[in-house]
mmCIF file of C-alpha atoms in Angstrom:
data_model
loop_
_atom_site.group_PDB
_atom_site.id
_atom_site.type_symbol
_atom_site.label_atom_id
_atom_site.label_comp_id
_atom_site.label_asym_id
_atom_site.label_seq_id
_atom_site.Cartn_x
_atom_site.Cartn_y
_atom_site.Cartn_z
ATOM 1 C CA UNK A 1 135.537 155.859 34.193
ATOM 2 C CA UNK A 2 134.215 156.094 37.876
ATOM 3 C CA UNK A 3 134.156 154.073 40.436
ATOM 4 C CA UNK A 4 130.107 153.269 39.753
ATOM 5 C CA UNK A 5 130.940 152.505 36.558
ATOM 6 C CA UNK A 6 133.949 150.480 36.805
ATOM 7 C CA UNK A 7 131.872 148.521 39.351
ATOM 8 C CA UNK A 8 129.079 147.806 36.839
ATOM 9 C CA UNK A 9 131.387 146.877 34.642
ATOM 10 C CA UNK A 10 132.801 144.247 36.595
ATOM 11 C CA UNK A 11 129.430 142.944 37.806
ATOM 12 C CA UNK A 12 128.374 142.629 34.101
ATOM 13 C CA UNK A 13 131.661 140.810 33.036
ATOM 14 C CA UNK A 14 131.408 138.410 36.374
ATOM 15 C CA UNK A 15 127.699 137.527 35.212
ATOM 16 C CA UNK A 16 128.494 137.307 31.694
ATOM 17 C CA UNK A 17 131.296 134.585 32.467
ATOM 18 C CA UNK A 18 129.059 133.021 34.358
ATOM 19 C CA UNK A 19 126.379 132.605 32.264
ATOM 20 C CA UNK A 20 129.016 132.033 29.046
ATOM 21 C CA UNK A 21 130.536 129.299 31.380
ATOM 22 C CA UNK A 22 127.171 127.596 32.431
ATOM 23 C CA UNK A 23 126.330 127.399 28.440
ATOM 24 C CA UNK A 24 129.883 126.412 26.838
ATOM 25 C CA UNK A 25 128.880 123.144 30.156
ATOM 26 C CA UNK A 26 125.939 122.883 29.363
ATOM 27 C CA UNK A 27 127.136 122.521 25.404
ATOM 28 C CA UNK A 28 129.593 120.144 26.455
ATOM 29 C CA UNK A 29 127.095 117.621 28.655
ATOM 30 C CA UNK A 30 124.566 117.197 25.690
ATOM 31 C CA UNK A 31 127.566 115.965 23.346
ATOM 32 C CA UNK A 32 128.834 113.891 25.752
ATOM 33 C CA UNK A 33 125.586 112.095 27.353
ATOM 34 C CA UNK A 34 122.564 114.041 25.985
ATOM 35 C CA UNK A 35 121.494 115.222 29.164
ATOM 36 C CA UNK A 36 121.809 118.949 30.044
ATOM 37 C CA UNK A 37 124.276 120.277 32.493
ATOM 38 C CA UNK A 38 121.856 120.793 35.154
ATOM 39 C CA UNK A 39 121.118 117.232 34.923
ATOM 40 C CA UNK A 40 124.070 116.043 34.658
ATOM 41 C CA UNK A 41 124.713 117.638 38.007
ATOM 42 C CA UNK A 42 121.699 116.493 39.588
ATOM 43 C CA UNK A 43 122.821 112.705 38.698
ATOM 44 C CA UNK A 44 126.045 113.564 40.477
ATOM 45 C CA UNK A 45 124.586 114.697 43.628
ATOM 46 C CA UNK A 46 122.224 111.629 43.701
ATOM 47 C CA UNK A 47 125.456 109.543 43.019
ATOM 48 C CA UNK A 48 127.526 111.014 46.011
ATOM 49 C CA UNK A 49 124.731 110.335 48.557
ATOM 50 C CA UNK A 50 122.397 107.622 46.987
ATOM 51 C CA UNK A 51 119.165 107.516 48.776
ATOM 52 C CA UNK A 52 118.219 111.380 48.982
ATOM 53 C CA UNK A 53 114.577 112.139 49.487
ATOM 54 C CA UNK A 54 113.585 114.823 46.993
ATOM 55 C CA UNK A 55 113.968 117.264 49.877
ATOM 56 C CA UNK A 56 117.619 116.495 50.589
ATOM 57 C CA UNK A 57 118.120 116.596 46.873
ATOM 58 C CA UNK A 58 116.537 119.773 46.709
ATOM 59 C CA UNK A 59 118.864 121.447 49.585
ATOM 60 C CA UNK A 60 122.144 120.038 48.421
ATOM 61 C CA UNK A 61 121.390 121.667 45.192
ATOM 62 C CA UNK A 62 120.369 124.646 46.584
ATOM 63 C CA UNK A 63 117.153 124.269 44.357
ATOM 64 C CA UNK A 64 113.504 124.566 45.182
ATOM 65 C CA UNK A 65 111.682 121.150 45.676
ATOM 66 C CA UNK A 66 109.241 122.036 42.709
ATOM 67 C CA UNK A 67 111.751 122.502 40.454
ATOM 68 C CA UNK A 68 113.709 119.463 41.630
ATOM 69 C CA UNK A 69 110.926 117.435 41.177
ATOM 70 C CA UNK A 70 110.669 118.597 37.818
ATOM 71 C CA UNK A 71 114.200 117.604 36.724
ATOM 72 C CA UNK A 72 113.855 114.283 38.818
ATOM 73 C CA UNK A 73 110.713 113.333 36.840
ATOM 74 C CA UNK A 74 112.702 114.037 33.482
ATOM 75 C CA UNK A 75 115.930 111.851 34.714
ATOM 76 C CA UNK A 76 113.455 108.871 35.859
ATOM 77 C CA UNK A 77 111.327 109.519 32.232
ATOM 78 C CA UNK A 78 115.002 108.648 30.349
ATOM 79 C CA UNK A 79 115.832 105.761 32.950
ATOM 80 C CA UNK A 80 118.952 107.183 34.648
ATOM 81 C CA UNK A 81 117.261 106.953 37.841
ATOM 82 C CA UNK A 82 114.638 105.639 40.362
ATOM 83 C CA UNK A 83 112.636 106.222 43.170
ATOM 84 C CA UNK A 84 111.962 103.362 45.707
ATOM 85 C CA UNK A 85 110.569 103.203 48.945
ATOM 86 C CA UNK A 86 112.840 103.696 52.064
ATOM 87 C CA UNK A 87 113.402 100.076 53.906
ATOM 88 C CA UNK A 88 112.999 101.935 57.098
ATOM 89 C CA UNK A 89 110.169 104.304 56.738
ATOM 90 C CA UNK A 90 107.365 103.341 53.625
ATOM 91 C CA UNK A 91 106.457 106.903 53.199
ATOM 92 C CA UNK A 92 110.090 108.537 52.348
ATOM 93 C CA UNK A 93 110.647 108.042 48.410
ATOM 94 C CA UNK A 94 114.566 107.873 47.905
ATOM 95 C CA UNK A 95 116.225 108.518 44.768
ATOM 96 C CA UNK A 96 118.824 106.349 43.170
ATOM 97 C CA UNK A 97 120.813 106.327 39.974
ATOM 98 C CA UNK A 98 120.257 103.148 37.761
ATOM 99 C CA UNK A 99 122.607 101.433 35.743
ATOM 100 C CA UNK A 100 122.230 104.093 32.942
ATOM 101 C CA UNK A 101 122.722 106.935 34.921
ATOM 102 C CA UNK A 102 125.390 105.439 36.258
ATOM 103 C CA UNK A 103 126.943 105.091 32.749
ATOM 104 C CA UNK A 104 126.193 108.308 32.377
ATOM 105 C CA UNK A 105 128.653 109.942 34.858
ATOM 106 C CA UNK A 106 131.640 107.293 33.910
ATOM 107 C CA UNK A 107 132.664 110.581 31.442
ATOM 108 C CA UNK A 108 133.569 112.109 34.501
ATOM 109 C CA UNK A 109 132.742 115.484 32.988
ATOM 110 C CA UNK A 110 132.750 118.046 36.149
ATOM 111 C CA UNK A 111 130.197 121.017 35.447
ATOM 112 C CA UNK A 112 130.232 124.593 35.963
ATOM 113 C CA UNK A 113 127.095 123.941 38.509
ATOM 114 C CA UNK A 114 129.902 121.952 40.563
ATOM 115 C CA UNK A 115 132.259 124.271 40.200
ATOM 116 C CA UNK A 116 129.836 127.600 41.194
ATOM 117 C CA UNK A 117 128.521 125.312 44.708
ATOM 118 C CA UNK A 118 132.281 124.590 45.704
ATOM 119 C CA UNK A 119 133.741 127.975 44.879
ATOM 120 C CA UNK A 120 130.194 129.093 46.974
ATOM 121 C CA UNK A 121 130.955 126.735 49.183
ATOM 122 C CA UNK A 122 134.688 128.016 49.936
ATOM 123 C CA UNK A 123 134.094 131.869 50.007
ATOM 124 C CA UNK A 124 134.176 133.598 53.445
ATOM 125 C CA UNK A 125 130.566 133.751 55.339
ATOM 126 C CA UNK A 126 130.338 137.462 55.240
ATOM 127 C CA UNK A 127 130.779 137.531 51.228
ATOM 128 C CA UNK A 128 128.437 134.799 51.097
ATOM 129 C CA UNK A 129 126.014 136.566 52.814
ATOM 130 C CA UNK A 130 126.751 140.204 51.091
ATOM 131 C CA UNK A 131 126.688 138.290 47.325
ATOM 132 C CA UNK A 132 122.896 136.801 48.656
ATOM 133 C CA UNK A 133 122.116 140.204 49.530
ATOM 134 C CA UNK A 134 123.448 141.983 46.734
ATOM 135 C CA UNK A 135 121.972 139.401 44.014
ATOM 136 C CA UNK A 136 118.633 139.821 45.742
ATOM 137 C CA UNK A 137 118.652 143.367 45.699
ATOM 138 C CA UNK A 138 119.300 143.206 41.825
ATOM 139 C CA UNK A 139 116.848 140.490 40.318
ATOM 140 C CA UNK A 140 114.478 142.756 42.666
ATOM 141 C CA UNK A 141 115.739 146.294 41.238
ATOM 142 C CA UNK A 142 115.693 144.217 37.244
ATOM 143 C CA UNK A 143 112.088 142.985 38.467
ATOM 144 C CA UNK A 144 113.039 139.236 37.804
ATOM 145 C CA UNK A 145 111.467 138.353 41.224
ATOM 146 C CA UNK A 146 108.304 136.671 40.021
ATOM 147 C CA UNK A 147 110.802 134.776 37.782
ATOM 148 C CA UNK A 148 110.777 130.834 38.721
ATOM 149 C CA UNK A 149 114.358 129.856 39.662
ATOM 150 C CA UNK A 150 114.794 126.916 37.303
ATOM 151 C CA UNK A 151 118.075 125.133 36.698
ATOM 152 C CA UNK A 152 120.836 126.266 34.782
ATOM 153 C CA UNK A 153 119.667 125.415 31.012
ATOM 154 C CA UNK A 154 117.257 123.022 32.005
ATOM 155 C CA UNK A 155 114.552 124.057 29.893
ATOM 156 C CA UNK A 156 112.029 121.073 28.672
ATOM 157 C CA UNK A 157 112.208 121.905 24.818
ATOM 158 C CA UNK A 158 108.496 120.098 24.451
ATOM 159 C CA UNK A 159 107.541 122.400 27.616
ATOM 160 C CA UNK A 160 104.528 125.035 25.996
ATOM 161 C CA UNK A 161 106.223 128.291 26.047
ATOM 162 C CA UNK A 162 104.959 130.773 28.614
ATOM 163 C CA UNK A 163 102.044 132.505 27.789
ATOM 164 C CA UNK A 164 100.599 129.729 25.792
ATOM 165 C CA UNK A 165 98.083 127.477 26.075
ATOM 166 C CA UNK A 166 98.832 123.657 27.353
ATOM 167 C CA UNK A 167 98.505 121.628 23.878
#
């Protein structure tokens, strides 16, 4: 095997644990609480800095705000959290967990989502910057660009499937 090869290969295994590890979480989240792993993660962000606008929620899960909004409106739909007006400024909308949500997180489950950010977190700058790089270069190369970057296994299951009209 060359060295292309051997490097394909291990880009393929890294992805496929990855993915494998996000799903077995994932799995393990929706027997535990019912919520998806994604969410799950999203409660414990909101828990470790209570108060986030959907912006700040957005950033610290390196998410886009449409998509966080999306996941925020599902978590306040079940009751796990809420959005109130800031004391200091009426027009920020802060997030906070309710009692449910924070019954939720007394598993104490950590997920793979919390695991990928702090590994992220810890790697070097320069091999955070080549991994960007080198990720971007693929999903363009795969043409997956015009792909929406959702959350880990986040789907809505009552979402209409793409290509389909709203019911």
């Amino acid at each position: 095997m060359d060295d292309n090869s051997r490097h394909a290969q291990l880009i393929m295994d890294s992805l496929r644990r990855i993915v494998q590890e996000l799903r077995r979480s994932t799995s393990r989240c929706e027997q535990l609480t019912g919520l998806t792993g994604a969410q799950v993660f999203v409660l414990k962000q909101i828990q470790s800095k209570n108060g986030l606008s959907l912006n700040e929620l957005a950033a610290l899960t390196f998410t886009h705000q449409s998509t966080m909004s999306e996941v925020v409106c599902r978590l306040e739909n079940k009751g796990l959290v809420l959005r109130n007006k800031s004391p200091d400024d009426a027009r920020r909308l802060e997030i906070h967990l309710s009692a449910e949500g924070e019954a939720v997180l007394a598993s104490g489950h950590l997920t793979a989502q919390e695991n990928l950010t702090r590994a992220i977190a810890s790697l070097p700058p320069e091999t955070v910057i080549d991994l960007a790089q080198g990720l971007d270069q693929l999903i363009h190369m795969a043409d997956l660009s015009d792909q929406p970057a959702v959350m880990f296994f986040d789907d809505d299951r009552n979402a209409t499937p793409p290509g389909e009209p709203p019911k």
